[in-house]
Coordinates of C-alpha atoms in Angstrom, one line a residue:
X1 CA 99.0 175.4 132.7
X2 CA 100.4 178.6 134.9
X3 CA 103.2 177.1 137.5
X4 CA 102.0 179.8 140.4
X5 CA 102.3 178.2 143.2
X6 CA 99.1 177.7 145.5
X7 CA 98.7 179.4 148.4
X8 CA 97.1 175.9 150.2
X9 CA 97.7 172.4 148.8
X10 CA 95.0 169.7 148.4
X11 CA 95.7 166.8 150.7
X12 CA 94.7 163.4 150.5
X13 CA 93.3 162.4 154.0
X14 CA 92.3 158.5 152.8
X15 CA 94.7 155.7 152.7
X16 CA 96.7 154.6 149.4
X17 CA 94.7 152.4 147.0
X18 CA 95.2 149.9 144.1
X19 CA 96.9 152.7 140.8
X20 CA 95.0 155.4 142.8
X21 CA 98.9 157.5 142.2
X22 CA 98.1 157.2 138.4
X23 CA 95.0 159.9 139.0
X24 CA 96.2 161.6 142.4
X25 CA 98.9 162.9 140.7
X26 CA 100.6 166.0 141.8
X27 CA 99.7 168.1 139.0
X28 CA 96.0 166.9 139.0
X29 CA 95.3 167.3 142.4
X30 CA 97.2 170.9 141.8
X31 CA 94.2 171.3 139.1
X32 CA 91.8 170.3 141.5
X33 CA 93.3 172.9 143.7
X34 CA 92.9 175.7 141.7
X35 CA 89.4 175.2 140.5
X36 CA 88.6 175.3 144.7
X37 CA 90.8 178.2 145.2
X38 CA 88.7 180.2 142.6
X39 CA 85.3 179.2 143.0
X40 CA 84.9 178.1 146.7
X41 CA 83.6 181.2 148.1
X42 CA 80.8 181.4 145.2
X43 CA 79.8 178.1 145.4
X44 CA 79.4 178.4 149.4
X45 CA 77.3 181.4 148.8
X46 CA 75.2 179.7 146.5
X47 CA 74.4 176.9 149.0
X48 CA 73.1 179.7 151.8
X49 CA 70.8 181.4 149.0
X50 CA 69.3 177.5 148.5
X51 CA 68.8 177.5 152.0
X52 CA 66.9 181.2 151.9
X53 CA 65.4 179.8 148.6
X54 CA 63.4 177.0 150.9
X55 CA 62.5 179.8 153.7
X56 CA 60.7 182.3 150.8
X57 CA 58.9 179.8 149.5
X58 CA 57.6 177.9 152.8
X59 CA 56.8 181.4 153.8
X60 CA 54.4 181.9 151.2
X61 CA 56.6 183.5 148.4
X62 CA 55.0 182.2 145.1
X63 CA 57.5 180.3 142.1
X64 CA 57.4 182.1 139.1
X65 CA 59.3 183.0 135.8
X66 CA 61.9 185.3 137.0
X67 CA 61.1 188.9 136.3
X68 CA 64.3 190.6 136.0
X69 CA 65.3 187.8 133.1
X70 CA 62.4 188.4 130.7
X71 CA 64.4 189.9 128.8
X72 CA 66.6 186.8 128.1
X73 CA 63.6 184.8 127.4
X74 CA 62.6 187.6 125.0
X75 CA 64.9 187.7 123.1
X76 CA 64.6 185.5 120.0
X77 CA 68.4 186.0 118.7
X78 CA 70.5 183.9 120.8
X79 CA 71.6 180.2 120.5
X80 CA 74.1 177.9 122.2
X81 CA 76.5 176.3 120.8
X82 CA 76.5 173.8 117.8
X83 CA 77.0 170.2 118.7
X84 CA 80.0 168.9 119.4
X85 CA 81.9 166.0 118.0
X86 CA 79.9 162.2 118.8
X87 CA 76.7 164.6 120.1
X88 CA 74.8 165.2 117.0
X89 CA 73.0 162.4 117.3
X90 CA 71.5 161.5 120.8
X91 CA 68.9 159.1 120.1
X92 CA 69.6 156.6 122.3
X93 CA 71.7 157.4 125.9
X94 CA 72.8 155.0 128.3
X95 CA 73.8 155.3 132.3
X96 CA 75.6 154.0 134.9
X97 CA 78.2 153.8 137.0
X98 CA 81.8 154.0 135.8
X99 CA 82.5 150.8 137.2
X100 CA 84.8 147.9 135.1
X101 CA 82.1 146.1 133.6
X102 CA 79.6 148.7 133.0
X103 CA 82.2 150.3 131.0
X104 CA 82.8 147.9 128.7
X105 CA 79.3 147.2 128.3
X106 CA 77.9 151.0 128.1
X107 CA 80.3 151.5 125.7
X108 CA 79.5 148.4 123.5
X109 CA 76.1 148.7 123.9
X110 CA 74.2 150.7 120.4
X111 CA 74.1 153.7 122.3
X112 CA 74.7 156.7 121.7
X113 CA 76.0 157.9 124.1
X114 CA 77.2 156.3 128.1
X115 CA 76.5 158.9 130.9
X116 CA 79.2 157.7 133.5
X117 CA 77.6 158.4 136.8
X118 CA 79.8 159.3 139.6
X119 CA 76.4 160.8 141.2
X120 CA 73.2 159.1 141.5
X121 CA 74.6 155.3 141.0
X122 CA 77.8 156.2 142.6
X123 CA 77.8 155.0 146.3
X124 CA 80.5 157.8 147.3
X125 CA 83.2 155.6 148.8
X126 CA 86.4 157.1 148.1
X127 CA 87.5 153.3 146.2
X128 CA 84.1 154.2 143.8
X129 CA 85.4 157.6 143.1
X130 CA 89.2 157.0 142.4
X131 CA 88.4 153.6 140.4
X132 CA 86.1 154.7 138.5
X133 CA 88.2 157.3 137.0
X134 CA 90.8 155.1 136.5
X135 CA 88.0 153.5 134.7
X136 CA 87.3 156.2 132.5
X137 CA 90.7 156.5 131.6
X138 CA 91.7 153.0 130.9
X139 CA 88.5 153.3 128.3
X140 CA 89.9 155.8 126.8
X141 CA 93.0 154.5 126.4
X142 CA 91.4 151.0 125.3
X143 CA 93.2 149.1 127.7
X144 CA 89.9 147.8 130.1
X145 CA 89.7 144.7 128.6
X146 CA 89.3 142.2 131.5
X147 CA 88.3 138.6 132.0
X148 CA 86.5 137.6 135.2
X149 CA 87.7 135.1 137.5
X150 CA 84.5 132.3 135.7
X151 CA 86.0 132.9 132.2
X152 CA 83.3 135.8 131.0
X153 CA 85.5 138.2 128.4
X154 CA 84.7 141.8 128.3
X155 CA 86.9 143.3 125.2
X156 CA 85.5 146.7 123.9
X157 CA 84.6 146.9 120.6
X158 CA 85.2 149.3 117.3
X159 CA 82.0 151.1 117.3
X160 CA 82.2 152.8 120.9
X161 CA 79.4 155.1 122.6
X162 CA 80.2 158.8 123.4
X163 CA 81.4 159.3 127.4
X164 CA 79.7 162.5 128.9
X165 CA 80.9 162.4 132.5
X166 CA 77.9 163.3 135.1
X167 CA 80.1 164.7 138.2
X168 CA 78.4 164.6 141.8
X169 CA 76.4 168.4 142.8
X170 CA 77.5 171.5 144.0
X171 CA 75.7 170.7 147.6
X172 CA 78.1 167.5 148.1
X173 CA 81.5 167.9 149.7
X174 CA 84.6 165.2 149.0
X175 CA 85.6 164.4 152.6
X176 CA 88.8 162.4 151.8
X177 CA 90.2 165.3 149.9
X178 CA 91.1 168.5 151.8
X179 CA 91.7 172.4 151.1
X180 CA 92.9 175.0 153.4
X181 CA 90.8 172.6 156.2
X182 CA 87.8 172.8 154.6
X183 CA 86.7 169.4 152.3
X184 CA 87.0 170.0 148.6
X185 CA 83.4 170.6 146.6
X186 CA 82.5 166.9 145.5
X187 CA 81.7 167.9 141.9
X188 CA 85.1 169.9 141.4
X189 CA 86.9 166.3 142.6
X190 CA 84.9 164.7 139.8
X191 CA 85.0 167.0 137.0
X192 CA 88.3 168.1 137.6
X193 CA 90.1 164.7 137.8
X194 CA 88.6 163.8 134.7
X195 CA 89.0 166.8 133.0
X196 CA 92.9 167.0 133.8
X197 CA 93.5 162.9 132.7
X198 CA 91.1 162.8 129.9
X199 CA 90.5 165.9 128.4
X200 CA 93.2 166.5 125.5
X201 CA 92.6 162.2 125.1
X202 CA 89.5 162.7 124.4
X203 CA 89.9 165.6 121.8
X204 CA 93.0 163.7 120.1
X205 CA 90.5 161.0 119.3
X206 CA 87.9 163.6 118.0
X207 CA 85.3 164.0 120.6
X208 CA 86.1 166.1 123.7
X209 CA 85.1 166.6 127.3
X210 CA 81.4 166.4 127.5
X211 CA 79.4 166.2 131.3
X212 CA 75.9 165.9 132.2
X213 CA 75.4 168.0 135.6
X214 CA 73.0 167.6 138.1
X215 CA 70.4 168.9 140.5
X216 CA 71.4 172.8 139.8
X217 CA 68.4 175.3 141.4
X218 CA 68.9 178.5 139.2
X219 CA 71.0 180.3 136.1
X220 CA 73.7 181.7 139.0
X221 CA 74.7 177.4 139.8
X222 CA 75.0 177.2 135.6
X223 CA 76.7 180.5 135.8
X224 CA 79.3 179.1 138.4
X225 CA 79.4 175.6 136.1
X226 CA 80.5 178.1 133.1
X227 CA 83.0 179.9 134.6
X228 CA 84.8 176.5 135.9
X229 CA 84.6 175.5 132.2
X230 CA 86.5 178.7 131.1
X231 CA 89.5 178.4 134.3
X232 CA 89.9 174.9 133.4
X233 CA 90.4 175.5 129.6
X234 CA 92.6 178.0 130.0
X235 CA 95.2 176.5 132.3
X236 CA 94.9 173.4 130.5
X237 CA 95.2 175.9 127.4
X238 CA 92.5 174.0 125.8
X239 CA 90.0 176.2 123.7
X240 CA 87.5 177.8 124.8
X241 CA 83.9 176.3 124.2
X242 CA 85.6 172.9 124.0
X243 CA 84.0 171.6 127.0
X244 CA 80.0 170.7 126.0
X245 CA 77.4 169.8 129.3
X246 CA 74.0 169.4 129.7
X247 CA 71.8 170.3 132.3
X248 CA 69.5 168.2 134.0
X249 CA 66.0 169.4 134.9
X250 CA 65.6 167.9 138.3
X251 CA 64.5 170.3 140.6
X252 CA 61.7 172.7 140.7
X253 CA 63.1 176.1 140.8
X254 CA 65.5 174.9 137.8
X255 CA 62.2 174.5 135.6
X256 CA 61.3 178.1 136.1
X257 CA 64.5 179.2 134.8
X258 CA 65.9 176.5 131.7
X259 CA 66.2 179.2 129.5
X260 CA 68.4 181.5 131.4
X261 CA 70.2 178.1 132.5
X262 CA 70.9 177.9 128.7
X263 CA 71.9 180.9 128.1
X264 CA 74.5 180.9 130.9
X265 CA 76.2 178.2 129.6
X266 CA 75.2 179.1 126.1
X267 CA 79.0 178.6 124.8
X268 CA 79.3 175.2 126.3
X269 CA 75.5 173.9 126.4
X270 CA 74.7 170.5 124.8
X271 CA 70.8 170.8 126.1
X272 CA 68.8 169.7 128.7
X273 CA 67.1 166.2 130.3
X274 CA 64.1 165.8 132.0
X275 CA 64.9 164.2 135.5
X276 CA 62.1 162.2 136.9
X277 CA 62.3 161.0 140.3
X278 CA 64.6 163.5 141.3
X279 CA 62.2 166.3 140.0
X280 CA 59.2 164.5 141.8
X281 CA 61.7 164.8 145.1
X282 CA 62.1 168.1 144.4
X283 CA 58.6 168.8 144.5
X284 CA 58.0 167.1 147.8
X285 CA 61.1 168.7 149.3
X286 CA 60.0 172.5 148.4
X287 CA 56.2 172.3 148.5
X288 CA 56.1 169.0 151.1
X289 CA 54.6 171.2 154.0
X290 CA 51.5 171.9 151.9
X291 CA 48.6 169.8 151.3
X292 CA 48.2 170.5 147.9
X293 CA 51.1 169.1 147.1
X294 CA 50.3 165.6 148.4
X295 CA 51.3 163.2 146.3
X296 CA 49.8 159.9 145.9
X297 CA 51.8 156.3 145.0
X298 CA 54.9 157.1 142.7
X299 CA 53.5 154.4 140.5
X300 CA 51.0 156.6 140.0
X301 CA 52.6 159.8 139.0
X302 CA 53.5 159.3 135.1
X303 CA 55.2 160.9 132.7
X304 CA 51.3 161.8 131.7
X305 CA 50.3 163.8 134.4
X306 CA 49.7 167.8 133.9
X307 CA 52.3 168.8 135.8
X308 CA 55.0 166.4 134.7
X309 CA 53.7 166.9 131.0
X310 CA 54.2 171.0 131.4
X311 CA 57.3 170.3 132.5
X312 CA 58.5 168.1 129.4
X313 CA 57.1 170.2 126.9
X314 CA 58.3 173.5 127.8
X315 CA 61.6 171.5 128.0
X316 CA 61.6 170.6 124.4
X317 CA 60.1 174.1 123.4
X318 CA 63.1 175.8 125.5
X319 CA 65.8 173.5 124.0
X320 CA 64.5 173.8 120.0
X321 CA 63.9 177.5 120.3
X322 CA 67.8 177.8 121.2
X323 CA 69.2 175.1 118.9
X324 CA 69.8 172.5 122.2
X325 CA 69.2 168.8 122.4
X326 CA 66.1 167.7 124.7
X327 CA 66.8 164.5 126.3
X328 CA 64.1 162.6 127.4
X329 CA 64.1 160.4 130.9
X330 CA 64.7 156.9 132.2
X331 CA 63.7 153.8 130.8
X332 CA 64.5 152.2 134.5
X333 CA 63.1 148.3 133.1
X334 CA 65.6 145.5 134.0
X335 CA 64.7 142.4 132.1
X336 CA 64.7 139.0 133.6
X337 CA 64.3 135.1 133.0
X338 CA 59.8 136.1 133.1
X339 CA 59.9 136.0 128.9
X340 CA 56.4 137.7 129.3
X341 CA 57.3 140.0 132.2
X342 CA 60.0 141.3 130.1
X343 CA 57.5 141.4 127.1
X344 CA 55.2 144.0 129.1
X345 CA 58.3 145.5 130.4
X346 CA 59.5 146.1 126.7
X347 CA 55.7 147.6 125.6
X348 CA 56.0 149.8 128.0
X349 CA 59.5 151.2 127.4
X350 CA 57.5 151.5 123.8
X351 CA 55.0 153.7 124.7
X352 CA 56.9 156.0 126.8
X353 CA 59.9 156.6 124.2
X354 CA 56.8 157.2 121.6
X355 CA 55.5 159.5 123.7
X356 CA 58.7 161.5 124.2
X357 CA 59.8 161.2 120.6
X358 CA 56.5 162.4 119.0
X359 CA 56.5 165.3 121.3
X360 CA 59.9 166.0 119.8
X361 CA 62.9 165.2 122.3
X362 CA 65.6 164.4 120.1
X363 CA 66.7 161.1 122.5
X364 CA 66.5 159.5 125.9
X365 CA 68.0 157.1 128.5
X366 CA 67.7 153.5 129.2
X367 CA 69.3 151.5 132.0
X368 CA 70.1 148.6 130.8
X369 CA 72.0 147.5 127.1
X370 CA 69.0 145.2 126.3
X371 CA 66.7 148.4 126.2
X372 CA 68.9 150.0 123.7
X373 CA 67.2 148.4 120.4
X374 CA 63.6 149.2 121.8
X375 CA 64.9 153.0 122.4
X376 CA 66.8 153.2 118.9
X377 CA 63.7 151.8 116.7
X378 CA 61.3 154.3 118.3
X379 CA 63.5 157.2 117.9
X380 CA 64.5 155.8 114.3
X381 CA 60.6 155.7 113.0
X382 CA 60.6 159.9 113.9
X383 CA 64.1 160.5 113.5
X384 CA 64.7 158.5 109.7
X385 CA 68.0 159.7 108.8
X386 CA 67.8 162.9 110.8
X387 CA 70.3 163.1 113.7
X388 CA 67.7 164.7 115.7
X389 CA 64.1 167.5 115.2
X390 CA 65.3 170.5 116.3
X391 CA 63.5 171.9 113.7
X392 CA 60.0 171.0 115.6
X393 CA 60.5 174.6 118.1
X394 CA 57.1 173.6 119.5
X395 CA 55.5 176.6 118.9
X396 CA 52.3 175.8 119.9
X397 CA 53.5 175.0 123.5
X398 CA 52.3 177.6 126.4
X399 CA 53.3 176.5 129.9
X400 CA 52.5 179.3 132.6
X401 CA 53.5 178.3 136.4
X402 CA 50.2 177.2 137.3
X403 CA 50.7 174.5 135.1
X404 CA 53.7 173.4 136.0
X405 CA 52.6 173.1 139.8
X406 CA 49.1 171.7 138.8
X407 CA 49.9 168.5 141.6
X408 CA 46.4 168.6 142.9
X409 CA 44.9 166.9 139.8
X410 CA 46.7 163.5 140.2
X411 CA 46.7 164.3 144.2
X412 CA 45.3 161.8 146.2
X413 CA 46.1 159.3 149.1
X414 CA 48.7 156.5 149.3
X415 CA 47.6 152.8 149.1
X416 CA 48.5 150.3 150.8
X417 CA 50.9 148.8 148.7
X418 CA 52.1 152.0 147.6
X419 CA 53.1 152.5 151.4
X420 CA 54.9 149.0 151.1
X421 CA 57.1 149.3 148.2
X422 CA 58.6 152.8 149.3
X423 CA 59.5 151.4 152.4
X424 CA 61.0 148.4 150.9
X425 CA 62.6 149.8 148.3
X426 CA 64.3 152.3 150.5
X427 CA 65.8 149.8 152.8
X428 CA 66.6 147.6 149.6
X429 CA 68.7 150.6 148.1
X430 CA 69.9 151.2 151.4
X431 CA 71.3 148.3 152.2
X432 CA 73.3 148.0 149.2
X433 CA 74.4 151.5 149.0
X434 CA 75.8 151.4 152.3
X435 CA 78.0 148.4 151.2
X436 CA 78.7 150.4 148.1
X437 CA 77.0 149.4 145.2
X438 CA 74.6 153.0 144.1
X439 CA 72.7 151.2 141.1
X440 CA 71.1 147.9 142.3
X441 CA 68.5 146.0 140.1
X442 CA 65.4 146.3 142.4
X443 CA 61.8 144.4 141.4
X444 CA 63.0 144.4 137.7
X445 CA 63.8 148.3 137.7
X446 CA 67.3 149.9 138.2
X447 CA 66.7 152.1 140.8
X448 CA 69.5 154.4 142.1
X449 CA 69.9 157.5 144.8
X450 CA 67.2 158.7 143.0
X451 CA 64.6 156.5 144.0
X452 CA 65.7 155.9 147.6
X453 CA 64.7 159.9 147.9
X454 CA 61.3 160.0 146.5
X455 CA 60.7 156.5 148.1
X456 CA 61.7 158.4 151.7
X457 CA 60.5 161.4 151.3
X458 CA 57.1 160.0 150.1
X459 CA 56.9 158.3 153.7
X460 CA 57.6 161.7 155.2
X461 CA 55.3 163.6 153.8
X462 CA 52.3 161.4 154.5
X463 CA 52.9 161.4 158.1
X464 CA 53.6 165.1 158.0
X465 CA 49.9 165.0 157.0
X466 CA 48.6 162.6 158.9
X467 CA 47.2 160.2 155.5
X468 CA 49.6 157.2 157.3
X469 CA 50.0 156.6 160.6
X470 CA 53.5 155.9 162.5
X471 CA 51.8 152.9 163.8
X472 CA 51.1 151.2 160.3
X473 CA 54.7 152.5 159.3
X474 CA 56.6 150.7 162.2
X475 CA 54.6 147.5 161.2
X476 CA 55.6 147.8 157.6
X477 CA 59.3 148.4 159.1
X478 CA 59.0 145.0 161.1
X479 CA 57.9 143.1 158.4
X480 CA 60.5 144.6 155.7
X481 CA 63.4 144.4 157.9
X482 CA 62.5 141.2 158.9
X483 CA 62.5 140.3 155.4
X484 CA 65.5 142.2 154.4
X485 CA 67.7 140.0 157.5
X486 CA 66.3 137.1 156.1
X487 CA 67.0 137.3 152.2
X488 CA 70.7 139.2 153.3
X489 CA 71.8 137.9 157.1
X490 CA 75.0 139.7 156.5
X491 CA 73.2 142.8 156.2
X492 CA 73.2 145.7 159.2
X493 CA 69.7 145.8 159.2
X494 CA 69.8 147.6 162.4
X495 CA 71.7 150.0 160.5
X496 CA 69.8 149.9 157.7
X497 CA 66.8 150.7 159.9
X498 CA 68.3 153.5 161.7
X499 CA 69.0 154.7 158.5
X500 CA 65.2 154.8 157.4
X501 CA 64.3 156.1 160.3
X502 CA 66.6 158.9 160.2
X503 CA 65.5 159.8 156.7
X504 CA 61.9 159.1 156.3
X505 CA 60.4 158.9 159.4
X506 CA 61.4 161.8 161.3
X507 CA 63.1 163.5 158.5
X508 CA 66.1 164.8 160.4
X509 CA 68.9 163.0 158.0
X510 CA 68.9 163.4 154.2
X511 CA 70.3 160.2 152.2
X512 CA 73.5 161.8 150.6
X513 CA 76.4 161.4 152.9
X514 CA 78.9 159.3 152.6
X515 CA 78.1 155.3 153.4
X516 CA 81.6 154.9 155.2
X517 CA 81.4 157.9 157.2
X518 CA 77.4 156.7 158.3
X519 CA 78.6 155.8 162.3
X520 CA 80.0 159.5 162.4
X521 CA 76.6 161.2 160.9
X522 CA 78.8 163.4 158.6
X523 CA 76.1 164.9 156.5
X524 CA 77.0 166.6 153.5
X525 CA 73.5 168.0 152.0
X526 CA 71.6 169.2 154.5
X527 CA 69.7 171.8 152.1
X528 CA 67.6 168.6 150.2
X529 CA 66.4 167.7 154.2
X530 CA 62.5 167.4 153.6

């Protein structure tokens, strides 16, 4: 790594915590540093041409397959890169936050491979974000053994799952961490800490740094991922195309453009996933001030839908025509003590890892270890001794952008109960995330960030058209806080309702800042506001 001395210095504005020196080290935070210095400016650029993005097409501009990349989706010569080391075989992925336990249990799990979240099931307080790549490190180094103070053992095992490292988005900033006065990009914080500590471990042991990366809008955000990748080999003098990534298909505009997302990254691509929730909230969040894009209960809106199921299968076409994986979504199911609620549970984990693996995804996610053997046997009765189908190029997929906005066949109005759960939900997930916990077992699903936006901005958009009333709103909000207080009475549940308010009512706050800087409203993505 060059010894050139910054021109600014990334300071640490929060107070010392517990081994926090052994990964805000000098040197890594001079990493850090560097990657700001050079891609700052771009990245800021990007997140004003998000911003025009949402004014063209509330204005009337239509979404479409870029014109002036046909020629990359033409072309029938390129590929990305092989797989990696421990990504071969994807049949079964696991996710969570990088906390102690999780680790341990990811990683012991059957799987795969363990996507450590520090975005979606990562409340942002700085404690979550430092200890978790401590975390990731002491895993590494197989010393995060632990015992907890009622005598349970965690001890990792021989056979360990593949760590790919999902790092927070370009549109969130790290508040505790600071460069030339200006907060440090939240997902430079999270890659680059782990790429400094745990990079050359990870290739010593034969694997190497792999990363899952979120909620990118068009090929010039995977452009700007790609040239980060290059930088940080290079002054780690690491090779080039070490690094591997994929991408997750989670917003909108992103599905119009996977292959040239691909082919940015082409020399560091490990594939694509297919986002749910996230992609739903996308919808809603571009499209929300139209009618035809009225969603009903997100119960309702399965993986089956015309829409959603455009979007998978030109996924899977994309990937196998360029040699990537295709990673399916979440199996969310959390099983319980109800042996026949987790029986139904299980069946229909089944049918929707069936569903993705006959229509040739080459693995998926689960929440939760017990899932794992359900996801493996499905994806073993395709796969047999194959590590994955790339061979199936799903030629005889044609998805045009009609189809992939086709909402108004499954449109139709909220119920009821539909209503309910969002709202619960929401203040559920809130609740917990502002006491720092971002994946909380919720109605026998995992739910993270994730959910807390479609649940919101769900609410939003049916008063924005006028299918609920505020009236019938506020009354569910009595009743669920009410609730909330009395299951929880330490909970700020005048917080918590602000909060809701804020976010789903009237709109004006998005979820993502961070919980501890809540009293001071520091918002940090105000491009996902509905």
């Amino acid at each position: 790594m060059t010894t050139t001395a910054l021109t600014q210095q990334v300071r640490v504005l929060a107070a010392p915590g517990d081994r926090h020196d052994e990964i805000l080290t000098p040197a890594a935070l001079d990493f850090v540093g560097r990657l700001v210095e050079a891609f700052e400016p771009r990245r800021r650029d990007l997140m004003k041409e998000r911003r025009r993005q949402v004014l063209r097409l509330a204005s009337g501009s239509p979404l479409d397959f870029p014109m002036v990349t046909s020629a990359v989706r033409d072309d029938p010569s390129w590929r990305v890169a092989p797989p990696a080391p421990g990504l071969t075989d994807r049949r079964v992925e696991i996710t969570g936050p990088p906390d102690r336990r999780m680790a341990v249990n990811a990683l012991n799990s059957g799987a795969r491979v363990w996507m450590a979240d520090f975005e979606d099931a990562t409340a942002p307080l700085w404690d979550n974000i430092v200890s978790g790549q401590l975390n990731l490190l002491d895993a590494i180094e197989r010393r995060i053994d632990f015992t907890t103070p009622g005598g349970k053992e965690y001890r990792l095992g021989d056979q360990l799952a593949t760590i790919m490292v999902r790092p927070r988005g370009w549109h969130l900033e790290e508040e505790h961490l600071e460069f030339a006065g200006r907060p440090v990009p939240a997902a430079l914080v999270d890659f680059g800490l782990y790429f400094f500590h745990c990079a050359r471990r990870q290739i010593d042991a034969g694997y190497g740094p792999y990363f899952y990366l979120p909620k990118l809008e068009n090929r010039y955000e995977a452009r700007l991922w790609n040239d980060v990748f290059v930088l940080a080999q290079e002054l780690l003098d690491i090779s080039r195309g070490t690094i591997r990534a994929t991408v997750l298909i989670e917003t909108i505009t992103a599905a119009f453009e996977m292959e040239e997302i691909l082919y940015e990254l082409r020399e560091h691509s490990a594939g694509l996933n297919a986002g749910r929730w996230d992609y739903l909230f996308s919808l809603i969040k571009t499209f929300g001030h139209r009618t035809d894009f009225l969603l009903p209960d997100r119960a309702k809106v399965t993986m089956t839908a015309p829409f959603m199921r455009a979007y998978t299968e030109l996924l899977v076409r994309t990937c196998h025509r360029r040699g990537a994986h295709a990673i399916g979504g979440m199996a969310a199911q959390v099983p319980g003590k109800d042996a026949a609620a987790n029986e139904a549970a299980f069946a229909k984990v089944r049918l929707d890892k069936e569903r993705e693996a006959e229509d040739g995804f080459d693995g998926s996610w689960v929440a939760h270890p017990a899932l794992v053997p359900v996801c493996r046997e499905v994806f073993d009765g395709v796969l047999g001794e194959r590590p994955h189908q790339l061979d199936r190029t799903r030629d005889d997929v044609e998805v045009t952008p009609a189809d992939l906005l086709s909402v108004r066949r499954i449109s139709g109005p909220p119920t009821p109960e539909g209503i309910r759960t969002n709202v619960s939900v929401a203040l559920r997930y809130y609740s917990a995330w502002l006491r720092g916990q971002g994946a909380v077992a919720l109605d026998g699903l995992m739910e993270d960030a994730a959910t807390a936006e479609i649940a919101r901005v769900q609410i939003w958009q049916w008063l924005r058209h006028r299918v609920i009333d505020r009236e019938t709103v506020t009354q569910l909000l009595d009743d669920e806080v009410a609730a909330l207080g009395a299951e929880y009475p330490w909970a700020p549940v005048e917080d918590i309702r602000t909060l809701f308010e804020r976010t789903a009512v009237t709109g004006e706050l998005p979820l993502f800042f961070t919980p501890d800087a809540y009293s001071r409203h520091l918002v940090r993505r105000p491009e996902v506001r509905a």
